[in-house]
């Protein structure tokens, strides 16, 4: 897990402490204003008390305003050099998974690879998980989702959302499961007791994992408020 530090809460406490200390100092300095001098009338004392109360209220108002504005800027997450490129990778990967799911049968079927009628559907076509692994970045270092865990860890710098790390963990988990299911399906027909039905079974299981992976990337996009064209 990768922890975060709440900068905002730190500065909030600092401002409360500063406000209390300064108000206390002013109170001690002007405490004599509340003393009742026999030479003073009751009206004079009340007038001075009222003036001090107004001054204290104004001071706390300024301190409160500073507290609510300054900490926000201090707690703002720094934008690192690769931020925009990493956001683009997430969007491209998300759109790729959307396309894969919308064209599942087409993308997981290959035709013309074999002339043997006993392989595939007998018409030269067979189901294959290769595209599934490719869309998740397991086939090419140039793919936007290649080592996406590292991309997400960097993007975590841009948010304090406590759900982000859970999303990261779940996406990596589902992507790995998808890769395993796709790999197993590629050997479903060759394994003892296997057949076309086993290939279909594991490919369909991998589709469910792809859906969950897509959904987790969607959560990342919402958390970081990334625009998707």
PDB file of C-alpha atoms in Angstrom:
ATOM      1  CA  UNK A   1       0.000   0.000   0.000  1.00  0.00           C
ATOM      2  CA  UNK A   2       1.125   3.510  -0.653  1.00  0.00           C
ATOM      3  CA  UNK A   3       0.240   5.987   2.153  1.00  0.00           C
ATOM      4  CA  UNK A   4      -0.490   9.702   1.923  1.00  0.00           C
ATOM      5  CA  UNK A   5      -0.042  12.638   4.320  1.00  0.00           C
ATOM      6  CA  UNK A   6      -2.917  15.030   4.963  1.00  0.00           C
ATOM      7  CA  UNK A   7      -1.246  18.410   4.532  1.00  0.00           C
ATOM      8  CA  UNK A   8      -4.525  20.240   4.854  1.00  0.00           C
ATOM      9  CA  UNK A   9      -5.274  18.908   8.350  1.00  0.00           C
ATOM     10  CA  UNK A  10      -1.774  19.913   9.438  1.00  0.00           C
ATOM     11  CA  UNK A  11      -2.194  23.520   8.342  1.00  0.00           C
ATOM     12  CA  UNK A  12      -5.718  23.653   9.742  1.00  0.00           C
ATOM     13  CA  UNK A  13      -4.422  22.774  13.210  1.00  0.00           C
ATOM     14  CA  UNK A  14      -1.593  25.281  12.849  1.00  0.00           C
ATOM     15  CA  UNK A  15      -4.081  28.059  12.088  1.00  0.00           C
ATOM     16  CA  UNK A  16      -6.295  27.139  15.008  1.00  0.00           C
ATOM     17  CA  UNK A  17      -3.259  27.194  17.322  1.00  0.00           C
ATOM     18  CA  UNK A  18      -2.056  30.521  15.931  1.00  0.00           C
ATOM     19  CA  UNK A  19      -5.502  32.087  16.241  1.00  0.00           C
ATOM     20  CA  UNK A  20      -5.870  30.930  19.849  1.00  0.00           C
ATOM     21  CA  UNK A  21      -2.388  32.151  20.786  1.00  0.00           C
ATOM     22  CA  UNK A  22      -2.812  35.603  19.279  1.00  0.00           C
ATOM     23  CA  UNK A  23      -6.261  36.046  20.765  1.00  0.00           C
ATOM     24  CA  UNK A  24      -4.922  35.035  24.167  1.00  0.00           C
ATOM     25  CA  UNK A  25      -2.107  37.580  23.876  1.00  0.00           C
ATOM     26  CA  UNK A  26      -4.506  40.369  22.973  1.00  0.00           C
ATOM     27  CA  UNK A  27      -6.782  39.372  25.838  1.00  0.00           C
ATOM     28  CA  UNK A  28      -3.974  39.530  28.406  1.00  0.00           C
ATOM     29  CA  UNK A  29      -2.707  42.843  27.105  1.00  0.00           C
ATOM     30  CA  UNK A  30      -6.100  44.492  27.252  1.00  0.00           C
ATOM     31  CA  UNK A  31      -7.405  42.698  30.332  1.00  0.00           C
ATOM     32  CA  UNK A  32      -7.357  46.018  32.174  1.00  0.00           C
ATOM     33  CA  UNK A  33     -10.094  47.140  29.822  1.00  0.00           C
ATOM     34  CA  UNK A  34     -12.479  44.909  31.749  1.00  0.00           C
ATOM     35  CA  UNK A  35     -11.435  46.163  35.183  1.00  0.00           C
ATOM     36  CA  UNK A  36     -13.872  48.513  36.844  1.00  0.00           C
ATOM     37  CA  UNK A  37     -12.151  51.754  37.770  1.00  0.00           C
ATOM     38  CA  UNK A  38     -14.112  53.675  40.381  1.00  0.00           C
ATOM     39  CA  UNK A  39     -13.518  56.864  38.396  1.00  0.00           C
ATOM     40  CA  UNK A  40     -15.177  55.361  35.345  1.00  0.00           C
ATOM     41  CA  UNK A  41     -18.878  55.187  34.741  1.00  0.00           C
ATOM     42  CA  UNK A  42     -20.644  51.908  34.042  1.00  0.00           C
ATOM     43  CA  UNK A  43     -21.372  53.133  30.505  1.00  0.00           C
ATOM     44  CA  UNK A  44     -17.647  53.688  29.829  1.00  0.00           C
ATOM     45  CA  UNK A  45     -16.783  50.176  30.945  1.00  0.00           C
ATOM     46  CA  UNK A  46     -19.504  48.622  28.812  1.00  0.00           C
ATOM     47  CA  UNK A  47     -18.393  50.704  25.826  1.00  0.00           C
ATOM     48  CA  UNK A  48     -14.800  49.507  26.114  1.00  0.00           C
ATOM     49  CA  UNK A  49     -15.932  45.921  26.539  1.00  0.00           C
ATOM     50  CA  UNK A  50     -18.060  46.160  23.423  1.00  0.00           C
ATOM     51  CA  UNK A  51     -15.180  47.609  21.395  1.00  0.00           C
ATOM     52  CA  UNK A  52     -12.861  44.817  22.503  1.00  0.00           C
ATOM     53  CA  UNK A  53     -15.460  42.154  21.662  1.00  0.00           C
ATOM     54  CA  UNK A  54     -15.860  43.570  18.160  1.00  0.00           C
ATOM     55  CA  UNK A  55     -12.093  43.605  17.682  1.00  0.00           C
ATOM     56  CA  UNK A  56     -11.775  39.984  18.809  1.00  0.00           C
ATOM     57  CA  UNK A  57     -14.581  38.916  16.478  1.00  0.00           C
ATOM     58  CA  UNK A  58     -12.957  40.692  13.539  1.00  0.00           C
ATOM     59  CA  UNK A  59      -9.630  39.036  14.299  1.00  0.00           C
ATOM     60  CA  UNK A  60     -11.162  35.560  14.420  1.00  0.00           C
ATOM     61  CA  UNK A  61     -12.950  36.264  11.150  1.00  0.00           C
ATOM     62  CA  UNK A  62      -9.669  37.106   9.415  1.00  0.00           C
ATOM     63  CA  UNK A  63      -7.957  34.043  10.900  1.00  0.00           C
ATOM     64  CA  UNK A  64     -10.822  31.798   9.845  1.00  0.00           C
ATOM     65  CA  UNK A  65     -10.761  33.184   6.318  1.00  0.00           C
ATOM     66  CA  UNK A  66      -7.025  32.581   6.053  1.00  0.00           C
ATOM     67  CA  UNK A  67      -7.445  29.091   7.451  1.00  0.00           C
ATOM     68  CA  UNK A  68      -9.981  28.101   4.812  1.00  0.00           C
ATOM     69  CA  UNK A  69      -8.089  29.573   1.873  1.00  0.00           C
ATOM     70  CA  UNK A  70      -4.402  29.060   2.556  1.00  0.00           C
ATOM     71  CA  UNK A  71      -4.446  25.354   3.498  1.00  0.00           C
ATOM     72  CA  UNK A  72      -6.185  24.442   0.265  1.00  0.00           C
ATOM     73  CA  UNK A  73      -3.349  25.848  -1.808  1.00  0.00           C
ATOM     74  CA  UNK A  74      -0.771  24.339   0.496  1.00  0.00           C
ATOM     75  CA  UNK A  75      -2.395  20.921   0.257  1.00  0.00           C
ATOM     76  CA  UNK A  76      -2.714  20.995  -3.524  1.00  0.00           C
ATOM     77  CA  UNK A  77      -1.075  17.964  -5.055  1.00  0.00           C
ATOM     78  CA  UNK A  78       1.947  18.806  -7.210  1.00  0.00           C
ATOM     79  CA  UNK A  79       1.706  18.107 -10.925  1.00  0.00           C
ATOM     80  CA  UNK A  80       4.645  15.949 -11.968  1.00  0.00           C
ATOM     81  CA  UNK A  81       6.173  16.144 -15.488  1.00  0.00           C
ATOM     82  CA  UNK A  82       4.557  12.957 -16.850  1.00  0.00           C
ATOM     83  CA  UNK A  83       1.074  13.709 -15.469  1.00  0.00           C
ATOM     84  CA  UNK A  84      -0.620  14.575 -18.749  1.00  0.00           C
ATOM     85  CA  UNK A  85       1.040  11.683 -20.574  1.00  0.00           C
ATOM     86  CA  UNK A  86      -0.081   9.280 -17.829  1.00  0.00           C
ATOM     87  CA  UNK A  87      -3.649  10.590 -18.000  1.00  0.00           C
ATOM     88  CA  UNK A  88      -3.618  10.058 -21.751  1.00  0.00           C
ATOM     89  CA  UNK A  89      -2.466   6.455 -21.272  1.00  0.00           C
ATOM     90  CA  UNK A  90      -5.365   5.758 -18.924  1.00  0.00           C
ATOM     91  CA  UNK A  91      -7.900   7.246 -21.341  1.00  0.00           C
ATOM     92  CA  UNK A  92      -6.472   5.335 -24.311  1.00  0.00           C
ATOM     93  CA  UNK A  93      -6.437   2.105 -22.313  1.00  0.00           C
ATOM     94  CA  UNK A  94     -10.013   2.661 -21.153  1.00  0.00           C
ATOM     95  CA  UNK A  95     -11.251   3.356 -24.671  1.00  0.00           C
ATOM     96  CA  UNK A  96      -9.408   0.272 -25.904  1.00  0.00           C
ATOM     97  CA  UNK A  97     -11.183  -1.939 -23.368  1.00  0.00           C
ATOM     98  CA  UNK A  98     -14.497  -0.336 -24.312  1.00  0.00           C
ATOM     99  CA  UNK A  99     -13.855  -1.217 -27.947  1.00  0.00           C
ATOM    100  CA  UNK A 100     -12.794  -4.768 -27.068  1.00  0.00           C
ATOM    101  CA  UNK A 101     -15.977  -5.407 -25.099  1.00  0.00           C
ATOM    102  CA  UNK A 102     -18.186  -3.884 -27.800  1.00  0.00           C
ATOM    103  CA  UNK A 103     -16.545  -6.113 -30.435  1.00  0.00           C
ATOM    104  CA  UNK A 104     -15.776  -9.133 -28.302  1.00  0.00           C
ATOM    105  CA  UNK A 105     -16.548 -11.961 -30.730  1.00  0.00           C
ATOM    106  CA  UNK A 106     -14.794 -10.217 -33.602  1.00  0.00           C
ATOM    107  CA  UNK A 107     -11.678  -9.403 -31.590  1.00  0.00           C
ATOM    108  CA  UNK A 108     -11.418 -12.865 -30.054  1.00  0.00           C
ATOM    109  CA  UNK A 109     -11.866 -14.766 -33.326  1.00  0.00           C
ATOM    110  CA  UNK A 110      -9.164 -15.323 -35.918  1.00  0.00           C
ATOM    111  CA  UNK A 111      -9.870 -16.720 -39.380  1.00  0.00           C
ATOM    112  CA  UNK A 112      -7.579 -18.037 -42.100  1.00  0.00           C
ATOM    113  CA  UNK A 113      -4.814 -19.195 -39.810  1.00  0.00           C
ATOM    114  CA  UNK A 114      -5.375 -22.936 -40.360  1.00  0.00           C
ATOM    115  CA  UNK A 115      -6.479 -25.039 -43.308  1.00  0.00           C
ATOM    116  CA  UNK A 116      -7.064 -28.082 -41.121  1.00  0.00           C
ATOM    117  CA  UNK A 117     -10.857 -28.588 -40.808  1.00  0.00           C
ATOM    118  CA  UNK A 118     -10.387 -30.227 -37.421  1.00  0.00           C
ATOM    119  CA  UNK A 119      -8.987 -27.060 -35.917  1.00  0.00           C
ATOM    120  CA  UNK A 120     -11.265 -24.267 -34.868  1.00  0.00           C
ATOM    121  CA  UNK A 121     -14.794 -24.175 -36.250  1.00  0.00           C
ATOM    122  CA  UNK A 122     -13.972 -26.212 -39.359  1.00  0.00           C
ATOM    123  CA  UNK A 123     -14.173 -23.103 -41.522  1.00  0.00           C
ATOM    124  CA  UNK A 124     -10.718 -21.789 -40.799  1.00  0.00           C
ATOM    125  CA  UNK A 125     -11.785 -19.668 -37.792  1.00  0.00           C
ATOM    126  CA  UNK A 126     -11.028 -20.176 -34.119  1.00  0.00           C
ATOM    127  CA  UNK A 127     -11.486 -18.329 -30.848  1.00  0.00           C
ATOM    128  CA  UNK A 128      -8.264 -16.906 -29.470  1.00  0.00           C
ATOM    129  CA  UNK A 129      -7.407 -14.867 -26.362  1.00  0.00           C
ATOM    130  CA  UNK A 130      -4.416 -13.126 -27.899  1.00  0.00           C
ATOM    131  CA  UNK A 131      -6.245  -9.852 -28.444  1.00  0.00           C
ATOM    132  CA  UNK A 132      -7.428  -9.847 -24.832  1.00  0.00           C
ATOM    133  CA  UNK A 133      -3.878  -9.936 -23.526  1.00  0.00           C
ATOM    134  CA  UNK A 134      -2.886  -7.326 -26.077  1.00  0.00           C
ATOM    135  CA  UNK A 135      -5.608  -4.847 -25.057  1.00  0.00           C
ATOM    136  CA  UNK A 136      -4.441  -5.085 -21.434  1.00  0.00           C
ATOM    137  CA  UNK A 137      -0.841  -4.232 -22.301  1.00  0.00           C
ATOM    138  CA  UNK A 138       0.690  -7.668 -21.843  1.00  0.00           C
ATOM    139  CA  UNK A 139       1.955  -8.000 -25.400  1.00  0.00           C
ATOM    140  CA  UNK A 140       3.770  -4.741 -26.116  1.00  0.00           C
ATOM    141  CA  UNK A 141       5.871  -2.260 -24.192  1.00  0.00           C
ATOM    142  CA  UNK A 142       4.376   0.467 -26.389  1.00  0.00           C
ATOM    143  CA  UNK A 143       0.832  -0.201 -25.254  1.00  0.00           C
ATOM    144  CA  UNK A 144      -0.687   2.512 -22.999  1.00  0.00           C
ATOM    145  CA  UNK A 145      -1.560  -0.069 -20.323  1.00  0.00           C
ATOM    146  CA  UNK A 146       1.899  -1.652 -20.244  1.00  0.00           C
ATOM    147  CA  UNK A 147       2.963  -1.648 -16.566  1.00  0.00           C
ATOM    148  CA  UNK A 148      -0.157   0.346 -15.795  1.00  0.00           C
ATOM    149  CA  UNK A 149       0.380  -0.250 -12.075  1.00  0.00           C
ATOM    150  CA  UNK A 150       3.342   2.127 -12.193  1.00  0.00           C
ATOM    151  CA  UNK A 151       1.272   4.665 -14.115  1.00  0.00           C
ATOM    152  CA  UNK A 152      -1.479   4.530 -11.496  1.00  0.00           C
ATOM    153  CA  UNK A 153       1.002   4.874  -8.640  1.00  0.00           C
ATOM    154  CA  UNK A 154       2.323   8.068 -10.223  1.00  0.00           C
ATOM    155  CA  UNK A 155      -1.204   9.390 -10.795  1.00  0.00           C
ATOM    156  CA  UNK A 156      -1.982   8.807  -7.131  1.00  0.00           C
ATOM    157  CA  UNK A 157       0.083  11.939  -6.418  1.00  0.00           C
ATOM    158  CA  UNK A 158      -2.703  14.004  -7.963  1.00  0.00           C
ATOM    159  CA  UNK A 159      -5.441  13.076  -5.498  1.00  0.00           C
ATOM    160  CA  UNK A 160      -6.180  12.626  -1.816  1.00  0.00           C
ATOM    161  CA  UNK A 161      -9.207  10.446  -2.556  1.00  0.00           C
ATOM    162  CA  UNK A 162      -9.019   7.498  -0.124  1.00  0.00           C
ATOM    163  CA  UNK A 163     -10.640   5.175  -2.687  1.00  0.00           C
ATOM    164  CA  UNK A 164      -7.871   5.604  -5.262  1.00  0.00           C
ATOM    165  CA  UNK A 165      -5.567   2.954  -3.823  1.00  0.00           C
ATOM    166  CA  UNK A 166      -8.402   0.434  -3.632  1.00  0.00           C
ATOM    167  CA  UNK A 167      -9.177   1.108  -7.293  1.00  0.00           C
ATOM    168  CA  UNK A 168      -5.507   0.634  -8.173  1.00  0.00           C
ATOM    169  CA  UNK A 169      -5.322  -2.684  -6.319  1.00  0.00           C
ATOM    170  CA  UNK A 170      -8.541  -3.999  -7.818  1.00  0.00           C
ATOM    171  CA  UNK A 171      -7.607  -3.040 -11.370  1.00  0.00           C
ATOM    172  CA  UNK A 172      -4.232  -4.772 -11.142  1.00  0.00           C
ATOM    173  CA  UNK A 173      -5.906  -7.837  -9.619  1.00  0.00           C
ATOM    174  CA  UNK A 174      -8.564  -8.076 -12.348  1.00  0.00           C
ATOM    175  CA  UNK A 175      -6.100  -7.394 -15.163  1.00  0.00           C
ATOM    176  CA  UNK A 176      -3.833 -10.184 -13.908  1.00  0.00           C
ATOM    177  CA  UNK A 177      -6.787 -12.560 -13.604  1.00  0.00           C
ATOM    178  CA  UNK A 178      -7.840 -11.689 -17.158  1.00  0.00           C
ATOM    179  CA  UNK A 179      -4.370 -12.440 -18.450  1.00  0.00           C
ATOM    180  CA  UNK A 180      -4.331 -15.807 -16.668  1.00  0.00           C
ATOM    181  CA  UNK A 181      -7.791 -16.758 -17.991  1.00  0.00           C
ATOM    182  CA  UNK A 182      -6.819 -15.741 -21.508  1.00  0.00           C
ATOM    183  CA  UNK A 183      -3.594 -17.723 -21.317  1.00  0.00           C
ATOM    184  CA  UNK A 184      -5.366 -20.824 -20.010  1.00  0.00           C
ATOM    185  CA  UNK A 185      -7.961 -20.596 -22.764  1.00  0.00           C
ATOM    186  CA  UNK A 186      -5.219 -20.607 -25.381  1.00  0.00           C
ATOM    187  CA  UNK A 187      -4.349 -24.145 -24.251  1.00  0.00           C
ATOM    188  CA  UNK A 188      -7.918 -25.257 -23.577  1.00  0.00           C
ATOM    189  CA  UNK A 189      -8.194 -27.403 -26.692  1.00  0.00           C
ATOM    190  CA  UNK A 190      -4.724 -28.958 -26.457  1.00  0.00           C
ATOM    191  CA  UNK A 191      -4.901 -30.021 -22.810  1.00  0.00           C
ATOM    192  CA  UNK A 192      -6.094 -33.560 -21.931  1.00  0.00           C
ATOM    193  CA  UNK A 193      -9.857 -33.511 -21.616  1.00  0.00           C
ATOM    194  CA  UNK A 194      -9.965 -30.133 -23.304  1.00  0.00           C
ATOM    195  CA  UNK A 195     -11.829 -28.990 -26.346  1.00  0.00           C
ATOM    196  CA  UNK A 196     -13.487 -26.042 -28.028  1.00  0.00           C
ATOM    197  CA  UNK A 197     -15.919 -25.739 -25.159  1.00  0.00           C
ATOM    198  CA  UNK A 198     -13.051 -25.198 -22.705  1.00  0.00           C
ATOM    199  CA  UNK A 199     -11.584 -22.485 -24.925  1.00  0.00           C
ATOM    200  CA  UNK A 200     -14.965 -20.764 -25.013  1.00  0.00           C
ATOM    201  CA  UNK A 201     -15.393 -21.145 -21.265  1.00  0.00           C
ATOM    202  CA  UNK A 202     -12.121 -19.471 -20.338  1.00  0.00           C
ATOM    203  CA  UNK A 203     -12.501 -16.740 -22.947  1.00  0.00           C
ATOM    204  CA  UNK A 204     -15.903 -15.846 -21.518  1.00  0.00           C
ATOM    205  CA  UNK A 205     -14.480 -15.804 -18.008  1.00  0.00           C
ATOM    206  CA  UNK A 206     -11.803 -13.432 -19.204  1.00  0.00           C
ATOM    207  CA  UNK A 207     -14.531 -11.167 -20.641  1.00  0.00           C
ATOM    208  CA  UNK A 208     -16.027 -10.715 -17.169  1.00  0.00           C
ATOM    209  CA  UNK A 209     -12.631  -9.721 -15.842  1.00  0.00           C
ATOM    210  CA  UNK A 210     -12.140  -7.277 -18.719  1.00  0.00           C
ATOM    211  CA  UNK A 211     -15.440  -5.627 -17.784  1.00  0.00           C
ATOM    212  CA  UNK A 212     -14.294  -5.205 -14.193  1.00  0.00           C
ATOM    213  CA  UNK A 213     -10.910  -3.890 -15.332  1.00  0.00           C
ATOM    214  CA  UNK A 214     -12.657  -1.371 -17.585  1.00  0.00           C
ATOM    215  CA  UNK A 215     -14.885  -0.260 -14.712  1.00  0.00           C
ATOM    216  CA  UNK A 216     -11.905   0.313 -12.403  1.00  0.00           C
ATOM    217  CA  UNK A 217     -10.196   2.479 -15.024  1.00  0.00           C
ATOM    218  CA  UNK A 218     -13.453   4.400 -15.299  1.00  0.00           C
ATOM    219  CA  UNK A 219     -13.274   5.100 -11.565  1.00  0.00           C
ATOM    220  CA  UNK A 220      -9.723   6.427 -11.986  1.00  0.00           C
ATOM    221  CA  UNK A 221     -10.940   8.754 -14.722  1.00  0.00           C
ATOM    222  CA  UNK A 222     -13.770  10.050 -12.506  1.00  0.00           C
ATOM    223  CA  UNK A 223     -11.573  10.503  -9.443  1.00  0.00           C
ATOM    224  CA  UNK A 224      -8.975  12.480 -11.396  1.00  0.00           C
ATOM    225  CA  UNK A 225     -11.661  14.288 -13.419  1.00  0.00           C
ATOM    226  CA  UNK A 226     -10.017  13.336 -16.722  1.00  0.00           C
ATOM    227  CA  UNK A 227     -11.869  14.323 -19.877  1.00  0.00           C
ATOM    228  CA  UNK A 228     -12.693  11.458 -22.226  1.00  0.00           C
ATOM    229  CA  UNK A 229     -13.507  12.537 -25.796  1.00  0.00           C
TER     230      UNK A 229
END
